[in-house]
Coordinates of C-alpha atoms in Angstrom, one line a residue:
S1 CA -2.7 35.5 -29.4
G2 CA -0.8 32.3 -29.7
M3 CA -1.9 31.2 -26.2
L4 CA -2.4 27.5 -25.7
V5 CA -5.2 26.4 -23.3
V6 CA -5.2 22.8 -22.1
L7 CA -8.5 21.6 -20.7
R8 CA -8.4 18.5 -18.5
F9 CA -11.8 16.9 -17.8
V10 CA -12.3 14.9 -14.6
S11 CA -15.5 13.1 -13.7
G12 CA -17.4 14.3 -10.7
A13 CA -16.5 13.1 -7.2
V14 CA -19.1 10.3 -7.2
D15 CA -18.7 7.2 -5.1
L16 CA -21.0 4.6 -6.6
D17 CA -19.4 1.7 -4.8
E18 CA -19.7 3.6 -1.5
D19 CA -16.2 2.8 -0.3
G20 CA -15.4 6.4 0.6
F21 CA -13.1 6.9 -2.4
P22 CA -14.2 8.8 -5.5
D23 CA -14.6 6.4 -8.4
A24 CA -12.4 8.6 -10.5
A25 CA -9.5 7.9 -8.1
E26 CA -9.8 4.1 -8.4
L27 CA -8.0 1.8 -10.8
I28 CA -10.7 0.3 -13.0
S29 CA -8.7 -1.6 -15.6
E30 CA -7.0 -4.9 -14.8
E31 CA -3.9 -3.5 -16.6
D32 CA -3.7 -0.6 -14.2
R33 CA -4.3 -2.8 -11.2
T34 CA -1.6 -5.1 -12.2
A35 CA 0.8 -2.2 -12.9
F36 CA 0.1 -0.8 -9.4
R37 CA 0.6 -4.2 -7.7
R38 CA 3.9 -4.8 -9.5
W39 CA 5.4 -1.4 -8.8
F40 CA 4.1 -1.5 -5.2
V41 CA 5.9 -4.7 -4.6
R42 CA 9.0 -3.6 -6.5
V43 CA 9.4 -0.4 -4.5
A44 CA 8.8 -2.3 -1.2
E45 CA 11.3 -5.0 -2.0
S46 CA 13.9 -2.5 -3.2
Q47 CA 14.1 -1.1 0.3
I48 CA 15.7 -4.4 1.4
V49 CA 18.7 -3.7 -0.8
R50 CA 19.0 0.0 0.0
Q51 CA 16.5 2.2 1.7
S52 CA 15.5 5.1 -0.6
F53 CA 16.6 8.6 0.3
A54 CA 13.2 9.7 -0.8
W55 CA 11.6 7.7 2.0
N56 CA 11.2 10.1 5.0
P57 CA 13.4 8.8 7.8
Q58 CA 10.7 9.7 10.3
E59 CA 8.3 7.3 8.6
R60 CA 10.5 4.2 8.4
D61 CA 8.2 1.8 10.1
C62 CA 5.6 -0.8 9.0
S63 CA 2.9 1.6 7.9
G64 CA 5.5 4.0 6.5
L65 CA 6.7 1.3 4.1
I66 CA 3.2 0.9 2.8
R67 CA 2.6 4.6 2.3
F68 CA 5.9 5.1 0.6
A69 CA 5.5 2.1 -1.8
Y70 CA 1.8 3.1 -2.5
R71 CA 2.8 6.7 -3.4
E72 CA 5.8 5.7 -5.5
A73 CA 3.8 3.0 -7.3
L74 CA 1.4 5.6 -8.6
K75 CA 4.2 7.8 -10.1
R76 CA 5.7 7.9 -13.6
H77 CA 8.7 5.6 -13.5
D78 CA 11.4 7.2 -15.7
A79 CA 15.1 8.2 -15.4
A80 CA 14.2 11.2 -13.3
W81 CA 12.2 9.1 -10.9
Q82 CA 15.0 6.6 -10.6
R83 CA 17.4 9.5 -9.7
R84 CA 15.0 10.8 -7.1
S85 CA 14.0 7.5 -5.6
G86 CA 17.1 5.4 -6.0
V87 CA 15.0 2.5 -7.2
V88 CA 16.1 1.1 -10.5
V89 CA 13.5 1.3 -13.2
D90 CA 12.3 -2.0 -14.6
K91 CA 11.3 -1.3 -18.2
N92 CA 9.3 -4.6 -18.3
L93 CA 6.8 -3.0 -15.9
S94 CA 4.1 -0.8 -17.2
D95 CA 3.0 2.4 -15.4
V96 CA -0.5 3.1 -14.2
R97 CA -2.1 4.9 -17.0
R98 CA -5.4 6.3 -15.7
F99 CA -3.6 8.8 -13.5
Q100 CA -0.2 9.4 -11.9
Y101 CA 0.7 10.9 -8.6
P102 CA 0.3 13.7 -7.6
E103 CA -2.4 14.3 -10.3
I104 CA -4.9 12.0 -8.6
P105 CA -8.5 13.1 -9.3
H106 CA -10.1 14.8 -6.3
L107 CA -7.2 13.6 -4.0
G108 CA -3.9 15.1 -5.2
E109 CA -1.3 14.3 -2.6
R110 CA -4.0 13.5 0.0
L111 CA -4.0 9.8 -0.9
F112 CA -5.2 8.2 2.3
R113 CA -8.5 8.2 4.0
V114 CA -8.2 9.0 7.7
A115 CA -11.7 9.8 8.8
D116 CA -15.3 8.7 8.1
S117 CA -17.7 11.6 7.9
G118 CA -20.5 9.3 6.9
R119 CA -21.1 11.3 3.7
G120 CA -19.6 9.1 1.1
F121 CA -16.6 10.8 -0.4
A122 CA -15.5 13.9 1.5
P123 CA -12.2 15.6 0.7
A124 CA -11.7 16.5 4.4
D125 CA -11.5 12.8 5.2
F126 CA -8.2 12.4 3.3
A127 CA -4.6 13.2 4.2
P128 CA -1.1 12.5 3.0
F129 CA -0.4 10.4 6.1
A130 CA -2.3 7.4 7.6
E131 CA -1.4 5.1 10.5
A132 CA -1.7 1.3 10.1
E133 CA -5.1 1.3 11.7
Y134 CA -6.5 3.7 9.1
L135 CA -4.8 1.9 6.3
M136 CA -6.7 -1.2 7.4
R137 CA -10.1 0.2 8.3
L138 CA -10.5 3.0 5.7
N139 CA -8.1 2.3 2.8
S140 CA -8.5 -1.5 2.3
R141 CA -11.1 -4.2 2.7
R142 CA -10.7 -7.6 4.4
V143 CA -10.3 -10.4 1.9
G144 CA -10.2 -13.2 4.5
V145 CA -7.9 -15.0 6.9
D146 CA -6.5 -17.6 4.5
L147 CA -3.0 -16.7 3.1
A148 CA -3.9 -18.7 -0.1
E149 CA -6.3 -15.8 -1.0
A150 CA -3.6 -13.2 -0.9
R151 CA -2.2 -11.6 -4.0
P152 CA 1.0 -9.7 -4.4
G153 CA 0.4 -6.2 -3.2
D154 CA -2.1 -7.3 -0.5
L155 CA -1.6 -6.5 3.1
L156 CA -1.6 -8.4 6.4
F157 CA -2.7 -6.6 9.6
Y158 CA -2.3 -7.5 13.3
F159 CA -3.7 -5.9 16.4
N160 CA -2.0 -6.3 19.7
P161 CA -3.7 -4.0 22.2
E162 CA -1.0 -4.6 24.9
H163 CA 1.3 -2.6 22.6
A164 CA -0.1 0.7 23.7
E165 CA 2.1 2.9 21.6
A166 CA 1.6 1.0 18.3
P167 CA -1.0 -1.7 18.6
Y168 CA -1.4 -2.2 14.9
H169 CA 1.2 -3.9 12.7
S170 CA 1.2 -4.3 8.9
M171 CA 3.0 -6.4 6.4
I172 CA 3.0 -6.6 2.5
V173 CA 2.5 -9.8 0.5
V174 CA 5.1 -9.7 -2.3
E175 CA 4.7 -13.2 -3.7
N176 CA 2.1 -16.0 -3.9
S177 CA 3.4 -18.7 -6.3
P178 CA 4.2 -22.4 -6.3
A179 CA 7.3 -21.4 -4.3
G180 CA 5.0 -20.2 -1.5
V181 CA 3.8 -16.9 0.0
W182 CA 6.5 -14.4 0.7
I183 CA 6.1 -11.3 2.9
I184 CA 8.0 -8.1 3.5
Y185 CA 7.6 -5.8 6.6
H186 CA 9.5 -3.3 8.7
T187 CA 10.1 -4.5 12.2
G188 CA 9.8 -1.1 13.7
S189 CA 13.3 -1.5 15.2
E190 CA 16.9 -1.3 14.3
A191 CA 16.5 -4.7 12.6
G192 CA 14.8 -2.8 9.8
L193 CA 13.1 -4.7 7.0
K194 CA 12.6 -8.4 6.6
R195 CA 11.6 -10.5 3.6
V196 CA 10.4 -13.9 4.8
P197 CA 8.4 -16.9 3.7
A198 CA 5.0 -17.3 5.3
D199 CA 6.4 -20.3 7.2
Y200 CA 8.6 -18.0 9.1
L201 CA 5.5 -16.4 10.6
L202 CA 3.5 -19.6 10.9
E203 CA 6.3 -21.1 13.0
S204 CA 6.9 -18.0 15.1
P205 CA 7.6 -18.8 18.7
D206 CA 5.2 -15.9 19.5
P207 CA 1.7 -17.1 18.5
R208 CA 0.5 -13.5 18.1
W209 CA 2.4 -13.2 14.9
R210 CA 1.1 -16.4 13.2
P211 CA -1.3 -15.5 10.3
V212 CA -3.9 -18.2 11.1
P213 CA -7.7 -17.9 11.7
H214 CA -7.6 -18.9 15.3
N215 CA -5.1 -16.1 16.2
P216 CA -7.2 -13.2 17.6
A217 CA -4.3 -10.8 16.9
F218 CA -4.3 -11.6 13.2
Q219 CA -6.9 -9.3 11.5
G220 CA -6.5 -11.0 8.1
V221 CA -5.6 -10.4 4.5
F222 CA -6.6 -6.9 3.1
R223 CA -6.7 -5.4 -0.4
F224 CA -6.5 -1.7 -1.3
L225 CA -9.8 -0.1 -2.1
I226 CA -8.5 1.6 -5.2
L227 CA -8.1 -1.9 -6.7
E228 CA -11.7 -2.8 -6.1

């Protein structure tokens, strides 16, 4: 009949490492993990120059920056993507090869875990949107409280309960080199985004924003579970 049938085989929704994510939706090769990290950082940093028209204006806050960069990092980065996102393609950066958004095994566009049903991987636990608290608790694991342990693409989280409307705040580590640790974050105000060295935070006049072990507001350095 001339009909072409394409079969795509995807492994079952098993979760052998019991992190709540199906193993098929995790990046298992170091090449893919590196590709994700580099694109995640590139997308986040590009928002300093010009905020993407593909970034929902209603989500332009600290967790929104993470969600946007996460989603865009998992896409195919070609000329069409550049036109849609406004982010210039860097041909020196490889794309994630195992899968590309929105064709994420078992997840599709529902990238973020927002509930814990206690049943291992459960599709109903995932959604396209996740607040900073859920990005920290259900989508990443705590590496420690020492910034020296952070890798580009890792996250910093803070919890200030006196900020009733938004007690959690998040930041992205974009560099850890001999030049030091650099961080980007959305202020949640008209000030927009900042890209700063760690010293900027360590010397903050408000001790709640200092990323040090004895600061109870600082929750630590976190790493996405799909990289584990």
